[in-house]
Amino acid sequence: MNVDVQDEGDSGSGQAVAFTVEENEEIHVLHPQQIIAYQGPSSGRADRLMDVKGMYRKRKLIRSDMTGPCRFVAALPPGYRVKTFQLDGKSDLLYDFRHLFFYSKGVTMETRVLSMKNMLVTRDIIKVKFSGPGSIGILTEGTVCEAELHPFDPLYVDAGSIIAYPENAKLELTVYGNHLASQHMSYHWKMTGHGPVMFQAGRQSRRFERDNNEDGVIKRFLREVLPFGGVFIK
């Protein structure tokens, strides 16, 4: 299977993702309404009801099973991209299932339930661990960044920007910096452990545009000065 992200350089027009699925290959697309072009036998696409777990995790009812040989193109909204990960059966990264765009035949999933405190802050209930062999495609907002965890020197990452992190990681929701900094920033994960952490830059870009283009001076001042103003004043 080949996945080609076609980017014309205009962030306002979104992206197109072209898939080439070879014979005897199959992938499951969880946003079938984004498929805008298809070439192959009519029987190569079969839409199915997701199982109960899939409906709950994804908050969607239908998935498309695409069987090769075929080619198709999916459209992404402005600001979104698909990041493809090849699984080798050794990765222990945890993902948010809601961000899953596709996965190939043979990929299996295990759920991990978050603590109650983390549920309340992040509004997430579970994370998903994928095992292969196979590939998955994750929807991201903006550029994907990667940093390596250290067992003692913590990494602070905006909680809403995390894409994936190792299952062995130790996480603590917190803020950092001096008094003023900790008052107006969003919650961050304080992370230690071993392995890579992946996070996206697009959420912060939207916040930057909002702050500079839409809000008045008073609202921006209150968001910066009031305790946790950046969290509660939208």
CSV table of C-alpha atoms in Angstrom, one decimal:
chain,number,residue,atom,x,y,z
A,1,MET,CA,0.0,0.0,0.0
A,2,ASN,CA,1.2,3.5,-0.8
A,3,VAL,CA,0.0,6.7,0.7
A,4,ASP,CA,0.8,10.0,-1.1
A,5,VAL,CA,-0.1,13.3,0.6
A,6,GLN,CA,-0.5,15.9,-2.1
A,7,ASP,CA,0.1,19.5,-0.8
A,8,GLU,CA,-0.1,22.5,-3.1
A,9,GLY,CA,1.3,24.8,-0.4
A,10,ASP,CA,-2.0,26.6,0.2
A,11,SER,CA,-3.0,25.9,3.8
A,12,GLY,CA,-6.4,27.4,3.1
A,13,SER,CA,-7.4,24.7,0.6
A,14,GLY,CA,-6.8,21.6,2.6
A,15,GLN,CA,-5.0,18.5,1.3
A,16,ALA,CA,-5.6,15.5,-0.9
A,17,VAL,CA,-4.3,12.0,0.1
A,18,ALA,CA,-3.9,9.5,-2.6
A,19,PHE,CA,-4.0,5.8,-1.7
A,20,THR,CA,-2.8,2.9,-3.9
A,21,VAL,CA,-3.9,-0.5,-2.5
A,22,GLU,CA,-2.4,-3.5,-4.1
A,23,GLU,CA,-4.0,-6.9,-4.7
A,24,ASN,CA,-4.8,-8.8,-1.5
A,25,GLU,CA,-4.3,-5.7,0.6
A,26,GLU,CA,-7.1,-4.1,2.6
A,27,ILE,CA,-7.4,-0.9,4.6
A,28,HIS,CA,-10.2,0.5,6.8
A,29,VAL,CA,-11.1,4.2,6.3
A,30,LEU,CA,-12.9,5.7,9.3
A,31,HIS,CA,-13.9,8.9,7.5
A,32,PRO,CA,-15.5,7.5,4.3
A,33,GLN,CA,-17.3,10.7,3.5
A,34,GLN,CA,-13.9,12.2,2.7
A,35,ILE,CA,-13.3,9.8,-0.2
A,36,ILE,CA,-13.8,12.0,-3.4
A,37,ALA,CA,-12.4,9.8,-6.2
A,38,TYR,CA,-12.1,6.0,-6.7
A,39,GLN,CA,-10.6,3.8,-9.4
A,40,GLY,CA,-11.1,0.0,-9.3
A,41,PRO,CA,-13.8,-2.6,-9.2
A,42,SER,CA,-17.1,-1.6,-7.6
A,43,SER,CA,-16.7,-4.5,-5.2
A,44,GLY,CA,-13.5,-3.0,-3.9
A,45,ARG,CA,-15.4,-0.7,-1.5
A,46,ALA,CA,-17.6,-2.1,1.2
A,47,ASP,CA,-19.1,0.2,3.9
A,48,ARG,CA,-19.9,-1.5,7.2
A,49,LEU,CA,-21.3,-0.6,10.6
A,50,MET,CA,-18.5,-0.3,13.1
A,51,ASP,CA,-18.7,-2.5,16.2
A,52,VAL,CA,-19.9,-1.0,19.5
A,53,LYS,CA,-16.4,-0.2,20.7
A,54,GLY,CA,-15.6,1.5,17.4
A,55,MET,CA,-18.7,3.6,17.5
A,56,TYR,CA,-18.0,4.7,21.1
A,57,ARG,CA,-14.4,5.5,20.5
A,58,LYS,CA,-14.8,7.3,17.2
A,59,ARG,CA,-18.3,8.6,17.6
A,60,LYS,CA,-19.1,7.4,14.1
A,61,LEU,CA,-21.2,4.6,12.7
A,62,ILE,CA,-19.7,3.7,9.4
A,63,ARG,CA,-16.3,2.7,8.1
A,64,SER,CA,-15.2,1.8,4.6
A,65,ASP,CA,-13.2,-1.4,3.8
A,66,MET,CA,-11.1,-0.7,0.7
A,67,THR,CA,-9.7,-3.9,-1.0
A,68,GLY,CA,-7.1,-3.8,-3.7
A,69,PRO,CA,-6.3,-3.5,-6.4
A,70,CYS,CA,-7.7,0.0,-6.3
A,71,ARG,CA,-6.8,3.7,-6.1
A,72,PHE,CA,-8.7,6.4,-4.3
A,73,VAL,CA,-8.3,10.0,-3.1
A,74,ALA,CA,-9.5,11.4,0.2
A,75,ALA,CA,-9.8,15.1,0.9
A,76,LEU,CA,-8.8,16.7,4.2
A,77,PRO,CA,-10.2,20.0,5.6
A,78,PRO,CA,-7.9,23.0,5.7
A,79,GLY,CA,-5.2,22.7,8.4
A,80,TYR,CA,-5.4,18.9,8.7
A,81,ARG,CA,-2.8,16.3,7.6
A,82,VAL,CA,-2.4,12.5,7.7
A,83,LYS,CA,0.7,11.1,9.4
A,84,THR,CA,1.4,7.5,8.4
A,85,PHE,CA,3.0,5.2,10.9
A,86,GLN,CA,4.4,1.8,10.0
A,87,LEU,CA,4.0,-0.8,12.8
A,88,ASP,CA,6.5,-3.5,13.5
A,89,GLY,CA,5.0,-5.0,16.6
A,90,LYS,CA,7.5,-3.4,18.9
A,91,SER,CA,6.0,0.0,19.5
A,92,ASP,CA,4.3,0.8,22.8
A,93,LEU,CA,2.9,4.2,21.8
A,94,LEU,CA,-0.6,5.1,22.9
A,95,TYR,CA,-2.9,7.1,20.6
A,96,ASP,CA,-6.2,8.9,20.7
A,97,PHE,CA,-8.6,6.7,18.7
A,98,ARG,CA,-10.6,9.8,17.6
A,99,HIS,CA,-7.6,10.9,15.5
A,100,LEU,CA,-7.4,7.6,13.6
A,101,PHE,CA,-8.1,8.1,9.8
A,102,PHE,CA,-7.2,4.6,8.5
A,103,TYR,CA,-5.6,1.4,9.5
A,104,SER,CA,-4.5,-1.6,7.4
A,105,LYS,CA,-5.7,-5.2,7.7
A,106,GLY,CA,-3.9,-7.1,10.4
A,107,VAL,CA,-3.6,-4.1,12.8
A,108,THR,CA,-5.1,-4.9,16.2
A,109,MET,CA,-6.0,-2.5,19.1
A,110,GLU,CA,-5.9,-2.6,22.9
A,111,THR,CA,-7.5,0.1,25.0
A,112,ARG,CA,-6.0,1.8,28.1
A,113,VAL,CA,-8.4,3.6,30.5
A,114,LEU,CA,-7.1,7.0,31.8
A,115,SER,CA,-7.3,8.0,35.5
A,116,MET,CA,-10.4,10.0,36.5
A,117,LYS,CA,-8.4,13.1,37.0
A,118,ASN,CA,-6.9,12.9,33.5
A,119,MET,CA,-10.3,12.2,32.1
A,120,LEU,CA,-11.8,15.4,33.6
A,121,VAL,CA,-9.0,17.7,32.3
A,122,THR,CA,-8.3,16.2,28.9
A,123,ARG,CA,-11.9,15.0,28.2
A,124,ASP,CA,-10.5,11.7,27.0
A,125,ILE,CA,-11.5,8.4,28.5
A,126,ILE,CA,-9.3,5.9,26.8
A,127,LYS,CA,-6.1,5.7,24.7
A,128,VAL,CA,-5.4,3.0,22.2
A,129,LYS,CA,-2.3,0.9,21.6
A,130,PHE,CA,-1.9,-0.5,18.1
A,131,SER,CA,0.0,-3.6,17.2
A,132,GLY,CA,0.8,-4.9,13.7
A,133,PRO,CA,2.3,-5.7,11.4
A,134,GLY,CA,0.6,-3.0,9.3
A,135,SER,CA,0.2,0.8,9.1
A,136,ILE,CA,-2.1,3.4,10.5
A,137,GLY,CA,-2.9,7.0,9.5
A,138,ILE,CA,-3.4,9.7,12.2
A,139,LEU,CA,-5.1,13.0,11.6
A,140,THR,CA,-3.0,15.9,12.8
A,141,GLU,CA,-3.3,19.6,12.8
A,142,GLY,CA,-0.2,21.2,11.4
A,143,THR,CA,3.4,20.1,11.6
A,144,VAL,CA,4.2,16.9,13.6
A,145,CYS,CA,7.1,17.2,16.1
A,146,GLU,CA,8.9,14.5,18.0
A,147,ALA,CA,10.9,14.7,21.2
A,148,GLU,CA,12.6,12.0,23.2
A,149,LEU,CA,11.7,11.4,26.9
A,150,HIS,CA,14.3,11.4,29.7
A,151,PRO,CA,13.8,9.3,32.8
A,152,PHE,CA,14.5,12.2,35.2
A,153,ASP,CA,14.5,15.5,33.1
A,154,PRO,CA,10.8,16.2,32.4
A,155,LEU,CA,9.3,17.3,29.1
A,156,TYR,CA,6.4,19.7,29.3
A,157,VAL,CA,3.9,19.4,26.3
A,158,ASP,CA,0.6,21.2,25.8
A,159,ALA,CA,-2.0,18.5,26.8
A,160,GLY,CA,-4.2,19.2,23.7
A,161,SER,CA,-1.3,18.9,21.3
A,162,ILE,CA,-0.2,15.3,22.1
A,163,ILE,CA,-0.5,12.7,19.3
A,164,ALA,CA,1.2,9.7,20.9
A,165,TYR,CA,3.3,8.8,23.9
A,166,PRO,CA,4.9,5.6,25.3
A,167,GLU,CA,2.8,3.4,27.5
A,168,ASN,CA,5.7,3.4,30.0
A,169,ALA,CA,5.7,7.2,30.4
A,170,LYS,CA,4.9,8.9,33.7
A,171,LEU,CA,2.4,11.7,33.2
A,172,GLU,CA,1.3,14.5,35.5
A,173,LEU,CA,-1.0,17.4,34.5
A,174,THR,CA,0.6,20.6,35.5
A,175,VAL,CA,1.7,24.1,34.5
A,176,TYR,CA,5.2,25.5,34.7
A,177,GLY,CA,7.1,28.8,34.8
A,178,ASN,CA,6.8,31.8,37.0
A,179,HIS,CA,3.5,32.9,38.6
A,180,LEU,CA,2.2,34.8,35.6
A,181,ALA,CA,3.2,32.1,33.1
A,182,SER,CA,1.5,29.4,35.1
A,183,GLN,CA,-1.7,31.4,35.4
A,184,HIS,CA,-2.5,32.0,31.7
A,185,MET,CA,-1.1,28.8,30.0
A,186,SER,CA,-3.1,25.7,29.1
A,187,TYR,CA,-2.6,22.5,31.1
A,188,HIS,CA,0.6,20.6,30.1
A,189,TRP,CA,1.7,17.0,30.5
A,190,LYS,CA,4.8,16.7,32.6
A,191,MET,CA,6.4,13.6,31.1
A,192,THR,CA,9.3,11.4,32.0
A,193,GLY,CA,10.2,7.9,30.8
A,194,HIS,CA,11.8,6.3,27.7
A,195,GLY,CA,10.8,6.6,24.1
A,196,PRO,CA,9.5,9.3,21.7
A,197,VAL,CA,6.6,11.7,22.2
A,198,MET,CA,4.8,13.1,19.1
A,199,PHE,CA,2.8,16.3,19.2
A,200,GLN,CA,1.2,18.6,16.7
A,201,ALA,CA,1.7,22.4,16.1
A,202,GLY,CA,-1.6,23.3,14.5
A,203,ARG,CA,-3.7,23.8,17.7
A,204,GLN,CA,-1.4,26.6,18.8
A,205,SER,CA,-1.5,28.2,15.4
A,206,ARG,CA,-5.3,28.5,15.6
A,207,ARG,CA,-5.0,30.1,19.0
A,208,PHE,CA,-2.4,32.5,17.7
A,209,GLU,CA,-4.7,33.6,14.8
A,210,ARG,CA,-7.6,34.0,17.2
A,211,ASP,CA,-5.7,36.1,19.6
A,212,ASN,CA,-4.3,38.4,16.9
A,213,ASN,CA,-7.3,38.7,14.5
A,214,GLU,CA,-10.6,38.2,16.4
A,215,ASP,CA,-10.3,39.3,20.0
A,216,GLY,CA,-10.4,42.8,21.3
A,217,VAL,CA,-7.7,44.3,23.5
A,218,ILE,CA,-9.7,44.0,26.7
A,219,LYS,CA,-10.5,40.3,26.1
A,220,ARG,CA,-6.8,39.6,25.2
A,221,PHE,CA,-5.7,41.4,28.4
A,222,LEU,CA,-8.0,39.5,30.6
A,223,ARG,CA,-6.9,36.2,29.1
A,224,GLU,CA,-3.3,37.1,29.8
A,225,VAL,CA,-3.7,38.5,33.3
A,226,LEU,CA,-6.4,36.5,35.0
A,227,PRO,CA,-5.5,33.2,36.6
A,228,PHE,CA,-6.0,30.5,33.9
A,229,GLY,CA,-7.5,33.1,31.6
A,230,GLY,CA,-6.3,31.3,28.6
A,231,VAL,CA,-8.2,28.2,29.7
A,232,PHE,CA,-11.6,29.8,30.6
A,233,ILE,CA,-11.8,32.9,28.4
A,234,LYS,CA,-12.4,31.6,24.8
